[in-house]
mmCIF file of C-alpha atoms in Angstrom:
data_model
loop_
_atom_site.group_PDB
_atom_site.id
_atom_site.type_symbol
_atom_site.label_atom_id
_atom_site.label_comp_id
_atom_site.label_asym_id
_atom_site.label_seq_id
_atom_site.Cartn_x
_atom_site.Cartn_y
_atom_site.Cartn_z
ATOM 1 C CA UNK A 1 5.402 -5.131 0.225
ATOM 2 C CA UNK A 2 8.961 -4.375 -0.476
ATOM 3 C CA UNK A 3 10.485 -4.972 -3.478
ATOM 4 C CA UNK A 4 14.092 -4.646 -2.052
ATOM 5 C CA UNK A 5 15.995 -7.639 -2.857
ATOM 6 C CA UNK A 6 19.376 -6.589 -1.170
ATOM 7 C CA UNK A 7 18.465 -7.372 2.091
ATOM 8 C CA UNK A 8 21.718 -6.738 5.040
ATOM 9 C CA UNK A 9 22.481 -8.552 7.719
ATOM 10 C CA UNK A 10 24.606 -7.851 11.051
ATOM 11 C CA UNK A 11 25.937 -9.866 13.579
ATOM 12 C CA UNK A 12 24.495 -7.965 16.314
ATOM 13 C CA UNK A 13 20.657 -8.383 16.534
ATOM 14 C CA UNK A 14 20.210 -4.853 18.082
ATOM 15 C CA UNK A 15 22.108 -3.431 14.767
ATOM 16 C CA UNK A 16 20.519 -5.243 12.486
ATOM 17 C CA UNK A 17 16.877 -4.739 13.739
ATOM 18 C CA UNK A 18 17.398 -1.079 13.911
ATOM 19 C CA UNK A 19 18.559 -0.944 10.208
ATOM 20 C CA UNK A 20 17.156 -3.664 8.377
ATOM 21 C CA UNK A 21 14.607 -6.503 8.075
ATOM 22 C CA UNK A 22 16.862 -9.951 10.232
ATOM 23 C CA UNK A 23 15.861 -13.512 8.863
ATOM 24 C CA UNK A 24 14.775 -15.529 11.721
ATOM 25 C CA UNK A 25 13.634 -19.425 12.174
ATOM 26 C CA UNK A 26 9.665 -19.166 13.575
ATOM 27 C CA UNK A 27 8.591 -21.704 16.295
ATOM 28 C CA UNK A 28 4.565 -21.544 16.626
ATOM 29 C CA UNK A 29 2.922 -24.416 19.112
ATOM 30 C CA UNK A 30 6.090 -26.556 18.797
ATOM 31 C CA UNK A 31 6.268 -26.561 14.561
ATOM 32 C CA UNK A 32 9.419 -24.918 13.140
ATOM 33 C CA UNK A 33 9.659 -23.044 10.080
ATOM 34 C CA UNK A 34 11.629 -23.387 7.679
ATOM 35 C CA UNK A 35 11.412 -26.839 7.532
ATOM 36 C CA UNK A 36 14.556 -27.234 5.413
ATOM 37 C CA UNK A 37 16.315 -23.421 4.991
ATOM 38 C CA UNK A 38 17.786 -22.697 2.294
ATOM 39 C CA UNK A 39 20.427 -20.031 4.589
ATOM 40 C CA UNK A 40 20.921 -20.520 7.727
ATOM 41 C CA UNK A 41 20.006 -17.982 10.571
ATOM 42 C CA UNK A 42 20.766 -17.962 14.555
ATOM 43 C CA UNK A 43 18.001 -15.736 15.108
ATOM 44 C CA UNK A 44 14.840 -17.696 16.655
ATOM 45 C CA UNK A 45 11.144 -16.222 16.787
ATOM 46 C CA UNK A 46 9.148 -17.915 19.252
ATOM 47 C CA UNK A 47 5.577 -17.567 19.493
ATOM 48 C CA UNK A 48 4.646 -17.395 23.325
ATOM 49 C CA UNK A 49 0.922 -17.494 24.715
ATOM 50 C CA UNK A 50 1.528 -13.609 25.733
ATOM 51 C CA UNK A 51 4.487 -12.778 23.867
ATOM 52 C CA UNK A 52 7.043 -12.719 20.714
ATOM 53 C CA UNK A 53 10.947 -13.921 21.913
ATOM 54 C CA UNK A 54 13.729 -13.728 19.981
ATOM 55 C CA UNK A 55 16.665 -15.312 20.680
ATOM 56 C CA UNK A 56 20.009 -16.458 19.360
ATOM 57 C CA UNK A 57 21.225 -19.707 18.928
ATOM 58 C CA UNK A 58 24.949 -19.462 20.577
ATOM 59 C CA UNK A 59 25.406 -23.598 20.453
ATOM 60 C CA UNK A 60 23.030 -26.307 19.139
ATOM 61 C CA UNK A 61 21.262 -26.676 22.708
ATOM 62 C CA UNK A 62 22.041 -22.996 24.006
ATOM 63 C CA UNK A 63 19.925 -19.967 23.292
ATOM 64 C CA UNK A 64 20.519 -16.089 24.535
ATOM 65 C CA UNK A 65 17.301 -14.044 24.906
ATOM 66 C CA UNK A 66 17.586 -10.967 22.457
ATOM 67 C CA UNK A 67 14.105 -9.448 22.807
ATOM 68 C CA UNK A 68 10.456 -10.317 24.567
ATOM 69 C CA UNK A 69 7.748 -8.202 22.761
ATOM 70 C CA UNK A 70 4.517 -8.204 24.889
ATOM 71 C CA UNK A 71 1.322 -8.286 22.591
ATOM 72 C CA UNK A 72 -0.085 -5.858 24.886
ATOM 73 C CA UNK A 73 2.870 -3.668 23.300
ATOM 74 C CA UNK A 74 2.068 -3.805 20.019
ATOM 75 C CA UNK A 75 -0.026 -1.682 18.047
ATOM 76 C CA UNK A 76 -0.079 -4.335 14.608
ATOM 77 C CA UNK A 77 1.648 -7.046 12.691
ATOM 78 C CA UNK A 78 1.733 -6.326 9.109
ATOM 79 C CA UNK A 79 1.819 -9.417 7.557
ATOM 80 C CA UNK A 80 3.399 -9.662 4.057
ATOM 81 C CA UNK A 81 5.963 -11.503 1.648
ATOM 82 C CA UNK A 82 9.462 -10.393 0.641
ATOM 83 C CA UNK A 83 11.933 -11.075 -2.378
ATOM 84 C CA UNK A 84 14.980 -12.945 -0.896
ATOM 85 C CA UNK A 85 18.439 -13.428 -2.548
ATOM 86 C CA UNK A 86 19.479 -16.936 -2.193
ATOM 87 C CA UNK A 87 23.428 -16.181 -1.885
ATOM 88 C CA UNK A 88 25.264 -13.832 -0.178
ATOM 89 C CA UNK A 89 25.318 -11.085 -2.495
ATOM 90 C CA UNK A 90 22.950 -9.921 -5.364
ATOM 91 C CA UNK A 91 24.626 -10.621 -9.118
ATOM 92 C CA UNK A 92 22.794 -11.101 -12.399
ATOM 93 C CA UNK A 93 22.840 -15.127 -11.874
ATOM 94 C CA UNK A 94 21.156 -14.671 -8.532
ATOM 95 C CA UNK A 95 18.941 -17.369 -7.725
ATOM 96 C CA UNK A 96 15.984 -15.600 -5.848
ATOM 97 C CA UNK A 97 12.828 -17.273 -3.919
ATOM 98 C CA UNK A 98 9.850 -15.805 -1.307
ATOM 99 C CA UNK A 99 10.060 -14.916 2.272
ATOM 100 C CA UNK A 100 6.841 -14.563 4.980
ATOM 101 C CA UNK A 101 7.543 -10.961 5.969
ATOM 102 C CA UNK A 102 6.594 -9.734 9.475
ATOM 103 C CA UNK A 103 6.743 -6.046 10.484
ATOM 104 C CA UNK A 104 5.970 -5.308 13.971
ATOM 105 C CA UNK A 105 4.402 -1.983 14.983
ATOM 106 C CA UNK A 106 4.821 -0.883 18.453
ATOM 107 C CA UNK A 107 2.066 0.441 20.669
ATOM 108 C CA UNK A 108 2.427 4.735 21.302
ATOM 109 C CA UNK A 109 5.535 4.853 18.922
ATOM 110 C CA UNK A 110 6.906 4.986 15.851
ATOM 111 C CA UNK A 111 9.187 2.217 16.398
ATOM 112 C CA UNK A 112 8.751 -1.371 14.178
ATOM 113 C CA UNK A 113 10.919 -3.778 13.119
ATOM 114 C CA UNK A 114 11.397 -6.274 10.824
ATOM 115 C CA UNK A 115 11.410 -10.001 10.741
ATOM 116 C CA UNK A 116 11.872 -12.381 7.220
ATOM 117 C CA UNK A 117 11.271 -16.118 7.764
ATOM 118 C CA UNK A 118 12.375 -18.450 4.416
ATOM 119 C CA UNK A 119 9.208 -19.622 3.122
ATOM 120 C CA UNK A 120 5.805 -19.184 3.147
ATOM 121 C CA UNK A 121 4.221 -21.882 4.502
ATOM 122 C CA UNK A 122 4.780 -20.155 7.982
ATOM 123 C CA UNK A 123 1.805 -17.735 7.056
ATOM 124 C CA UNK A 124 -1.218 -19.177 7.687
ATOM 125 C CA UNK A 125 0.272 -20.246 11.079
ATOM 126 C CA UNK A 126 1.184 -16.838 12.319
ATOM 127 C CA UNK A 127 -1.885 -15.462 11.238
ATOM 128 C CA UNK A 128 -4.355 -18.152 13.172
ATOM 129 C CA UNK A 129 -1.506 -17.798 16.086
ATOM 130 C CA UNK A 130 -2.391 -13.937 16.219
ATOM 131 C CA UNK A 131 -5.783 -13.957 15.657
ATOM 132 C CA UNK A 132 -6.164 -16.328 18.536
ATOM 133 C CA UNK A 133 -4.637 -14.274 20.884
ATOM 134 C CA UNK A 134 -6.412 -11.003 19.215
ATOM 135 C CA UNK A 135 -3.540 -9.119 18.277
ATOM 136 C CA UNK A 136 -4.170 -7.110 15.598
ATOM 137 C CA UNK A 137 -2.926 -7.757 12.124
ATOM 138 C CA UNK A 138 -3.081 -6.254 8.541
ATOM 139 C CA UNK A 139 -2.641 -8.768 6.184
ATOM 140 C CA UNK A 140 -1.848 -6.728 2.912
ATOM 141 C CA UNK A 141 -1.855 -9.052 0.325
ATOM 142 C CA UNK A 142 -5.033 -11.124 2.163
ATOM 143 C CA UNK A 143 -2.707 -13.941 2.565
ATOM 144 C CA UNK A 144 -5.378 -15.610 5.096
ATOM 145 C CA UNK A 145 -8.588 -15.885 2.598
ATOM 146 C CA UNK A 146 -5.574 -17.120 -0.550
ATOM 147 C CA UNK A 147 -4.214 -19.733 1.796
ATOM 148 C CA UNK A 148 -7.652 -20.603 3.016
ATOM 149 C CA UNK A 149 -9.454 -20.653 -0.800
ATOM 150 C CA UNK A 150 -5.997 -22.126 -2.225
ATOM 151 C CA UNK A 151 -4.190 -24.389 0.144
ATOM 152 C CA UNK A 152 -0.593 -23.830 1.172
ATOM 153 C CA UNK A 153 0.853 -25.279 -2.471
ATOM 154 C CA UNK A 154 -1.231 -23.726 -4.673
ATOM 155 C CA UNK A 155 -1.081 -20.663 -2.882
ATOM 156 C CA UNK A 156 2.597 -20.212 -2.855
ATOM 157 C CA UNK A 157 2.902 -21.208 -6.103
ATOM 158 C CA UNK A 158 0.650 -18.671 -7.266
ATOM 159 C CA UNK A 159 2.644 -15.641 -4.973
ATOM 160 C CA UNK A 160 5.599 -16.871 -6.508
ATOM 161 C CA UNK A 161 4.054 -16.651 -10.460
ATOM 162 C CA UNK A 162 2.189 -13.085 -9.884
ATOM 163 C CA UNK A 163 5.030 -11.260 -7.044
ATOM 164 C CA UNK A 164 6.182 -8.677 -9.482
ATOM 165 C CA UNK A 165 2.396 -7.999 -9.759
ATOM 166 C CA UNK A 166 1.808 -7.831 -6.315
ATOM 167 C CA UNK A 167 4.985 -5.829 -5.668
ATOM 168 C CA UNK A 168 3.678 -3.122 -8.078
ATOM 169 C CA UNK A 169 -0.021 -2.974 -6.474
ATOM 170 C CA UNK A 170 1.325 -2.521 -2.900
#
């Protein structure tokens, strides 16, 4: 789990990927996440039956395709939550909140990268997604058996009370 607050973003997907974690919106079976964001993001992660896509939103009706990532090309998803800043830049009044981490191993290299999406509702979703289509995952923090035992409010509220705990474990 990182504990790295100051998170950067480019405009160039290729750039950012390659040095930094890059908020995204998820789409999984037609339900998009966040529901309400708090920033906003044109970076999409779709959840195909064979696939990841990312795209960018250029207009609201007009996507470019950034990046298809085969499952058959990935080694694991390391599924985790993140400290976000909610404003641009970090300051002693900044208001922070939880993301649903995603870090993306790829088969026969050492080459991951990093996707945030706001919330963390999102979790239990991606995880059933990728189990269902048996791509392997490491859920760190056993997000699946929390959300499961918990439900989706009680379980978020409790990542938000205990994170600094968390953060220190992992």
């Amino acid at each position: 789990m990182s504990k790295d607050n100051n998170l950067d973003y480019h405009s160039d997907f290729k750039e950012a990927i390659e040095n930094n974690a890059v908020l995204v919106n998820c789409l999984i079976e037609g339900e998009k996440y966040p529901k309400k964001p708090y920033r906003k993001t044109r970076w999409n992660l779709t959840f195909q039956e064979n696939s990841l896509l990312i795209t960018e939103t250029i207009r609201k009706n007009e996507e470019n395709t950034v990046m298809k990532i085969d499952f058959n090309q990935i080694r694991e998803i390391e599924v985790e939550i993140a400290k976000q800043f909610l404003g641009e830049f970090p300051g002693p009044f900044a208001t922070t909140f939880l993301v649903s981490k995603l870090r993306i191993k790829y088969l026969l290299t050492d080459k991951e990268i990093v996707l945030l999406c706001e919330g963390l509702a999102v979790i239990p979703d991606v995880i059933a997604y990728l189990k269902k289509r048996e791509v392997p995952i490491r859920d760190l923090l056993s997000l699946e058996e929390l959300f499961s035992q918990k439900g989706v409010q009680a379980a978020k509220e409790y990542l938000e009370k205990h994170y600094d705990k968390l953060a220190q474990e992992n």
